Amino acid sequence: MDRRTMLFGLVGTSLSACATTNRPLGPDGLPLPTAYIIAPGQEATVKFRMLDSVNALRQAGRLAPVALDPQLNAAAATHARDMSIQNRPWLFGADGSSPVLRARRAGFQGRFLGETISESYESEIATLTAWMNDERTRAVIMDPEARLMGFSWFQEPASKLWWVLNMGAAPGLAGGLS
């Protein structure tokens, strides 16, 4: 009986390994990547997963953690949607606004330290990985003065994501909004 069970288990495992996928295959024979879709109701999960990931990186770098800031979140959301409308990832708004001006418009009273942006079909963690692999965007995320973070995105119907992450220092630290 044990021998038969083991034989059926091996056959079942072998057949499942041969199962076909519904995903299209690339020229290398491997399944093509699929777009990352943020379903309604997952917004808080995505935001806090990014916050936790950023803070894990900052902790590894012996830096103070950051907290989500509602005004920086609002500035990030505004710019993510605006980049989608413009169909280009860049730091300036359609109205010529800078990241600092957008933070000020959203009511942020602290010192704005920097903004990172991305256009992709990938998850927030894959996007953070790409940001950390670039010296300029890594410097924004790992700024020692940062204590506040804004993070948002806009997802188009075709699944393209426009990501924005803002970093800031609390009001009264190192000279106010700059």
PDB file of C-alpha atoms in Angstrom:
ATOM      1  CA  MET A   1       0.000   0.000   0.000  1.00  0.00           C
ATOM      2  CA  ASP A   2       2.766   2.472   0.866  1.00  0.00           C
ATOM      3  CA  ARG A   3       4.554   1.621  -2.353  1.00  0.00           C
ATOM      4  CA  ARG A   4       1.427   2.289  -4.451  1.00  0.00           C
ATOM      5  CA  THR A   5       0.783   5.599  -2.662  1.00  0.00           C
ATOM      6  CA  MET A   6       4.348   6.663  -3.280  1.00  0.00           C
ATOM      7  CA  LEU A   7       4.130   5.675  -6.964  1.00  0.00           C
ATOM      8  CA  PHE A   8       0.896   7.644  -7.478  1.00  0.00           C
ATOM      9  CA  GLY A   9       2.432  10.603  -5.659  1.00  0.00           C
ATOM     10  CA  LEU A  10       5.473  10.574  -7.946  1.00  0.00           C
ATOM     11  CA  VAL A  11       3.329  10.256 -11.077  1.00  0.00           C
ATOM     12  CA  GLY A  12       1.073  13.095  -9.931  1.00  0.00           C
ATOM     13  CA  THR A  13       4.037  15.312  -9.155  1.00  0.00           C
ATOM     14  CA  SER A  14       5.627  14.549 -12.521  1.00  0.00           C
ATOM     15  CA  LEU A  15       2.427  15.305 -14.414  1.00  0.00           C
ATOM     16  CA  SER A  16       1.871  18.564 -12.564  1.00  0.00           C
ATOM     17  CA  ALA A  17       5.377  19.656 -13.559  1.00  0.00           C
ATOM     18  CA  CYS A  18       4.407  19.106 -17.210  1.00  0.00           C
ATOM     19  CA  ALA A  19       1.237  21.172 -16.939  1.00  0.00           C
ATOM     20  CA  THR A  20       0.980  24.002 -19.411  1.00  0.00           C
ATOM     21  CA  THR A  21       0.558  27.604 -18.428  1.00  0.00           C
ATOM     22  CA  ASN A  22      -1.996  29.995 -19.879  1.00  0.00           C
ATOM     23  CA  ARG A  23       0.618  32.741 -19.919  1.00  0.00           C
ATOM     24  CA  PRO A  24       2.281  33.439 -23.265  1.00  0.00           C
ATOM     25  CA  LEU A  25       5.871  32.316 -23.637  1.00  0.00           C
ATOM     26  CA  GLY A  26       8.804  34.523 -24.568  1.00  0.00           C
ATOM     27  CA  PRO A  27      11.559  33.672 -27.060  1.00  0.00           C
ATOM     28  CA  ASP A  28      13.456  31.902 -24.266  1.00  0.00           C
ATOM     29  CA  GLY A  29      10.512  29.545 -23.677  1.00  0.00           C
ATOM     30  CA  LEU A  30       9.770  30.993 -20.248  1.00  0.00           C
ATOM     31  CA  PRO A  31       6.409  32.595 -19.383  1.00  0.00           C
ATOM     32  CA  LEU A  32       6.336  36.346 -20.033  1.00  0.00           C
ATOM     33  CA  PRO A  33       5.950  38.555 -16.963  1.00  0.00           C
ATOM     34  CA  THR A  34       2.454  39.688 -16.117  1.00  0.00           C
ATOM     35  CA  ALA A  35       1.366  43.155 -15.095  1.00  0.00           C
ATOM     36  CA  TYR A  36       1.017  43.849 -11.384  1.00  0.00           C
ATOM     37  CA  ILE A  37      -2.568  44.845 -10.635  1.00  0.00           C
ATOM     38  CA  ILE A  38      -3.566  46.671  -7.460  1.00  0.00           C
ATOM     39  CA  ALA A  39      -7.134  45.636  -6.731  1.00  0.00           C
ATOM     40  CA  PRO A  40      -9.593  47.977  -5.038  1.00  0.00           C
ATOM     41  CA  GLY A  41      -9.203  47.708  -1.284  1.00  0.00           C
ATOM     42  CA  GLN A  42      -5.455  46.918  -1.431  1.00  0.00           C
ATOM     43  CA  GLU A  43      -4.322  50.537  -1.219  1.00  0.00           C
ATOM     44  CA  ALA A  44      -3.433  50.499   2.484  1.00  0.00           C
ATOM     45  CA  THR A  45      -1.664  47.149   2.153  1.00  0.00           C
ATOM     46  CA  VAL A  46       0.508  48.439  -0.693  1.00  0.00           C
ATOM     47  CA  LYS A  47       1.316  51.680   1.157  1.00  0.00           C
ATOM     48  CA  PHE A  48       2.306  49.946   4.364  1.00  0.00           C
ATOM     49  CA  ARG A  49       4.278  47.246   2.533  1.00  0.00           C
ATOM     50  CA  MET A  50       6.333  50.049   0.932  1.00  0.00           C
ATOM     51  CA  LEU A  51       6.713  51.866   4.256  1.00  0.00           C
ATOM     52  CA  ASP A  52       7.880  48.667   5.982  1.00  0.00           C
ATOM     53  CA  SER A  53      10.327  47.926   3.155  1.00  0.00           C
ATOM     54  CA  VAL A  54      11.780  51.444   3.187  1.00  0.00           C
ATOM     55  CA  ASN A  55      12.150  51.318   6.961  1.00  0.00           C
ATOM     56  CA  ALA A  56      13.862  47.909   6.779  1.00  0.00           C
ATOM     57  CA  LEU A  57      16.385  49.374   4.334  1.00  0.00           C
ATOM     58  CA  ARG A  58      16.857  52.453   6.496  1.00  0.00           C
ATOM     59  CA  GLN A  59      17.315  50.297   9.608  1.00  0.00           C
ATOM     60  CA  ALA A  60      19.962  48.228   7.796  1.00  0.00           C
ATOM     61  CA  GLY A  61      21.687  51.525   6.987  1.00  0.00           C
ATOM     62  CA  ARG A  62      21.406  52.597  10.646  1.00  0.00           C
ATOM     63  CA  LEU A  63      19.039  55.434   9.778  1.00  0.00           C
ATOM     64  CA  ALA A  64      15.935  56.593  11.629  1.00  0.00           C
ATOM     65  CA  PRO A  65      12.623  55.218  10.380  1.00  0.00           C
ATOM     66  CA  VAL A  66      10.136  57.327   8.437  1.00  0.00           C
ATOM     67  CA  ALA A  67       6.385  57.643   8.931  1.00  0.00           C
ATOM     68  CA  LEU A  68       3.734  58.207   6.288  1.00  0.00           C
ATOM     69  CA  ASP A  69       2.702  61.841   6.028  1.00  0.00           C
ATOM     70  CA  PRO A  70      -0.786  62.637   4.651  1.00  0.00           C
ATOM     71  CA  GLN A  71       0.323  65.818   2.877  1.00  0.00           C
ATOM     72  CA  LEU A  72       3.291  64.113   1.204  1.00  0.00           C
ATOM     73  CA  ASN A  73       0.953  61.230   0.246  1.00  0.00           C
ATOM     74  CA  ALA A  74      -1.421  63.756  -1.342  1.00  0.00           C
ATOM     75  CA  ALA A  75       1.402  65.434  -3.267  1.00  0.00           C
ATOM     76  CA  ALA A  76       2.579  62.012  -4.491  1.00  0.00           C
ATOM     77  CA  ALA A  77      -0.936  61.020  -5.589  1.00  0.00           C
ATOM     78  CA  THR A  78      -1.402  64.280  -7.491  1.00  0.00           C
ATOM     79  CA  HIS A  79       1.880  63.855  -9.328  1.00  0.00           C
ATOM     80  CA  ALA A  80       1.305  60.162 -10.132  1.00  0.00           C
ATOM     81  CA  ARG A  81      -1.987  61.004 -11.861  1.00  0.00           C
ATOM     82  CA  ASP A  82      -0.404  64.005 -13.600  1.00  0.00           C
ATOM     83  CA  MET A  83       2.458  61.895 -14.993  1.00  0.00           C
ATOM     84  CA  SER A  84      -0.119  59.489 -16.405  1.00  0.00           C
ATOM     85  CA  ILE A  85      -1.969  62.337 -18.116  1.00  0.00           C
ATOM     86  CA  GLN A  86       1.323  63.632 -19.538  1.00  0.00           C
ATOM     87  CA  ASN A  87       2.352  60.059 -20.418  1.00  0.00           C
ATOM     88  CA  ARG A  88       5.904  60.624 -19.229  1.00  0.00           C
ATOM     89  CA  PRO A  89       7.769  60.050 -15.977  1.00  0.00           C
ATOM     90  CA  TRP A  90       9.384  63.295 -14.933  1.00  0.00           C
ATOM     91  CA  LEU A  91       9.637  65.492 -11.893  1.00  0.00           C
ATOM     92  CA  PHE A  92       7.668  68.468 -13.209  1.00  0.00           C
ATOM     93  CA  GLY A  93       3.911  68.783 -13.278  1.00  0.00           C
ATOM     94  CA  ALA A  94       1.911  69.669 -16.383  1.00  0.00           C
ATOM     95  CA  ASP A  95       1.606  73.173 -14.899  1.00  0.00           C
ATOM     96  CA  GLY A  96       5.390  73.409 -14.454  1.00  0.00           C
ATOM     97  CA  SER A  97       5.203  72.660 -10.716  1.00  0.00           C
ATOM     98  CA  SER A  98       8.220  71.263  -8.919  1.00  0.00           C
ATOM     99  CA  PRO A  99       8.088  68.552  -6.244  1.00  0.00           C
ATOM    100  CA  VAL A 100       8.596  71.237  -3.572  1.00  0.00           C
ATOM    101  CA  LEU A 101       5.707  73.340  -4.883  1.00  0.00           C
ATOM    102  CA  ARG A 102       3.398  70.296  -5.005  1.00  0.00           C
ATOM    103  CA  ALA A 103       4.278  69.460  -1.393  1.00  0.00           C
ATOM    104  CA  ARG A 104       3.588  73.068  -0.359  1.00  0.00           C
ATOM    105  CA  ARG A 105       0.237  73.043  -2.229  1.00  0.00           C
ATOM    106  CA  ALA A 106      -0.715  69.855  -0.386  1.00  0.00           C
ATOM    107  CA  GLY A 107      -0.073  71.619   2.931  1.00  0.00           C
ATOM    108  CA  PHE A 108       3.278  70.062   3.851  1.00  0.00           C
ATOM    109  CA  GLN A 109       4.981  72.317   6.404  1.00  0.00           C
ATOM    110  CA  GLY A 110       8.262  70.457   6.817  1.00  0.00           C
ATOM    111  CA  ARG A 111      11.386  70.454   4.684  1.00  0.00           C
ATOM    112  CA  PHE A 112      10.986  68.638   1.390  1.00  0.00           C
ATOM    113  CA  LEU A 113      14.021  66.415   0.769  1.00  0.00           C
ATOM    114  CA  GLY A 114      13.347  64.671  -2.523  1.00  0.00           C
ATOM    115  CA  GLU A 115      11.093  62.745  -4.865  1.00  0.00           C
ATOM    116  CA  THR A 116      11.531  59.485  -6.746  1.00  0.00           C
ATOM    117  CA  ILE A 117       9.291  58.471  -9.635  1.00  0.00           C
ATOM    118  CA  SER A 118       8.766  55.472 -11.877  1.00  0.00           C
ATOM    119  CA  GLU A 119       6.647  54.228 -14.751  1.00  0.00           C
ATOM    120  CA  SER A 120       6.287  50.442 -14.764  1.00  0.00           C
ATOM    121  CA  TYR A 121       4.077  47.384 -14.725  1.00  0.00           C
ATOM    122  CA  GLU A 122       5.890  46.044 -11.650  1.00  0.00           C
ATOM    123  CA  SER A 123       5.069  45.882  -7.958  1.00  0.00           C
ATOM    124  CA  GLU A 124       6.034  48.469  -5.394  1.00  0.00           C
ATOM    125  CA  ILE A 125       8.780  46.163  -4.113  1.00  0.00           C
ATOM    126  CA  ALA A 126      10.264  45.693  -7.599  1.00  0.00           C
ATOM    127  CA  THR A 127      10.086  49.465  -8.037  1.00  0.00           C
ATOM    128  CA  LEU A 128      11.807  50.064  -4.691  1.00  0.00           C
ATOM    129  CA  THR A 129      14.527  47.612  -5.728  1.00  0.00           C
ATOM    130  CA  ALA A 130      15.110  49.569  -8.939  1.00  0.00           C
ATOM    131  CA  TRP A 131      15.213  52.839  -6.975  1.00  0.00           C
ATOM    132  CA  MET A 132      17.759  51.386  -4.554  1.00  0.00           C
ATOM    133  CA  ASN A 133      19.935  50.283  -7.478  1.00  0.00           C
ATOM    134  CA  ASP A 134      20.169  53.875  -8.747  1.00  0.00           C
ATOM    135  CA  GLU A 135      22.521  56.163  -6.823  1.00  0.00           C
ATOM    136  CA  ARG A 136      20.327  59.279  -7.140  1.00  0.00           C
ATOM    137  CA  THR A 137      17.034  57.721  -6.056  1.00  0.00           C
ATOM    138  CA  ARG A 138      18.752  55.691  -3.345  1.00  0.00           C
ATOM    139  CA  ALA A 139      20.096  58.963  -1.890  1.00  0.00           C
ATOM    140  CA  VAL A 140      16.522  60.290  -1.599  1.00  0.00           C
ATOM    141  CA  ILE A 141      15.248  57.161   0.164  1.00  0.00           C
ATOM    142  CA  MET A 142      18.269  56.929   2.446  1.00  0.00           C
ATOM    143  CA  ASP A 143      18.495  60.647   3.300  1.00  0.00           C
ATOM    144  CA  PRO A 144      19.582  60.742   6.972  1.00  0.00           C
ATOM    145  CA  GLU A 145      17.351  63.752   7.659  1.00  0.00           C
ATOM    146  CA  ALA A 146      14.162  62.058   6.409  1.00  0.00           C
ATOM    147  CA  ARG A 147      11.504  61.310   9.000  1.00  0.00           C
ATOM    148  CA  LEU A 148       8.395  61.578   6.805  1.00  0.00           C
ATOM    149  CA  MET A 149       7.442  59.758   3.616  1.00  0.00           C
ATOM    150  CA  GLY A 150       4.729  60.215   1.050  1.00  0.00           C
ATOM    151  CA  PHE A 151       3.926  57.373  -1.305  1.00  0.00           C
ATOM    152  CA  SER A 152       1.260  56.928  -3.944  1.00  0.00           C
ATOM    153  CA  TRP A 153       0.593  55.703  -7.450  1.00  0.00           C
ATOM    154  CA  PHE A 154      -1.854  55.843 -10.290  1.00  0.00           C
ATOM    155  CA  GLN A 155      -2.749  52.698 -12.216  1.00  0.00           C
ATOM    156  CA  GLU A 156      -4.081  53.076 -15.735  1.00  0.00           C
ATOM    157  CA  PRO A 157      -6.798  50.756 -17.104  1.00  0.00           C
ATOM    158  CA  ALA A 158      -4.100  48.931 -19.142  1.00  0.00           C
ATOM    159  CA  SER A 159      -2.275  48.292 -15.802  1.00  0.00           C
ATOM    160  CA  LYS A 160       0.656  50.707 -16.232  1.00  0.00           C
ATOM    161  CA  LEU A 161       1.652  52.122 -12.851  1.00  0.00           C
ATOM    162  CA  TRP A 162       3.000  55.586 -12.137  1.00  0.00           C
ATOM    163  CA  TRP A 163       4.804  55.496  -8.763  1.00  0.00           C
ATOM    164  CA  VAL A 164       5.846  58.505  -6.658  1.00  0.00           C
ATOM    165  CA  LEU A 165       7.730  58.502  -3.347  1.00  0.00           C
ATOM    166  CA  ASN A 166       8.455  61.746  -1.456  1.00  0.00           C
ATOM    167  CA  MET A 167      10.740  62.238   1.537  1.00  0.00           C
ATOM    168  CA  GLY A 168      10.642  65.085   4.004  1.00  0.00           C
ATOM    169  CA  ALA A 169      11.828  66.295   7.388  1.00  0.00           C
ATOM    170  CA  ALA A 170       9.429  67.375  10.112  1.00  0.00           C
ATOM    171  CA  PRO A 171       8.595  71.081  10.532  1.00  0.00           C
ATOM    172  CA  GLY A 172      11.190  72.962  12.505  1.00  0.00           C
ATOM    173  CA  LEU A 173      14.042  70.638  11.534  1.00  0.00           C
ATOM    174  CA  ALA A 174      16.930  72.028   9.520  1.00  0.00           C
ATOM    175  CA  GLY A 175      15.324  75.205   8.266  1.00  0.00           C
ATOM    176  CA  GLY A 176      11.711  74.495   7.226  1.00  0.00           C
ATOM    177  CA  LEU A 177      10.404  73.949   3.683  1.00  0.00           C
ATOM    178  CA  SER A 178      12.984  74.399   0.982  1.00  0.00           C
TER     179      SER A 178
END
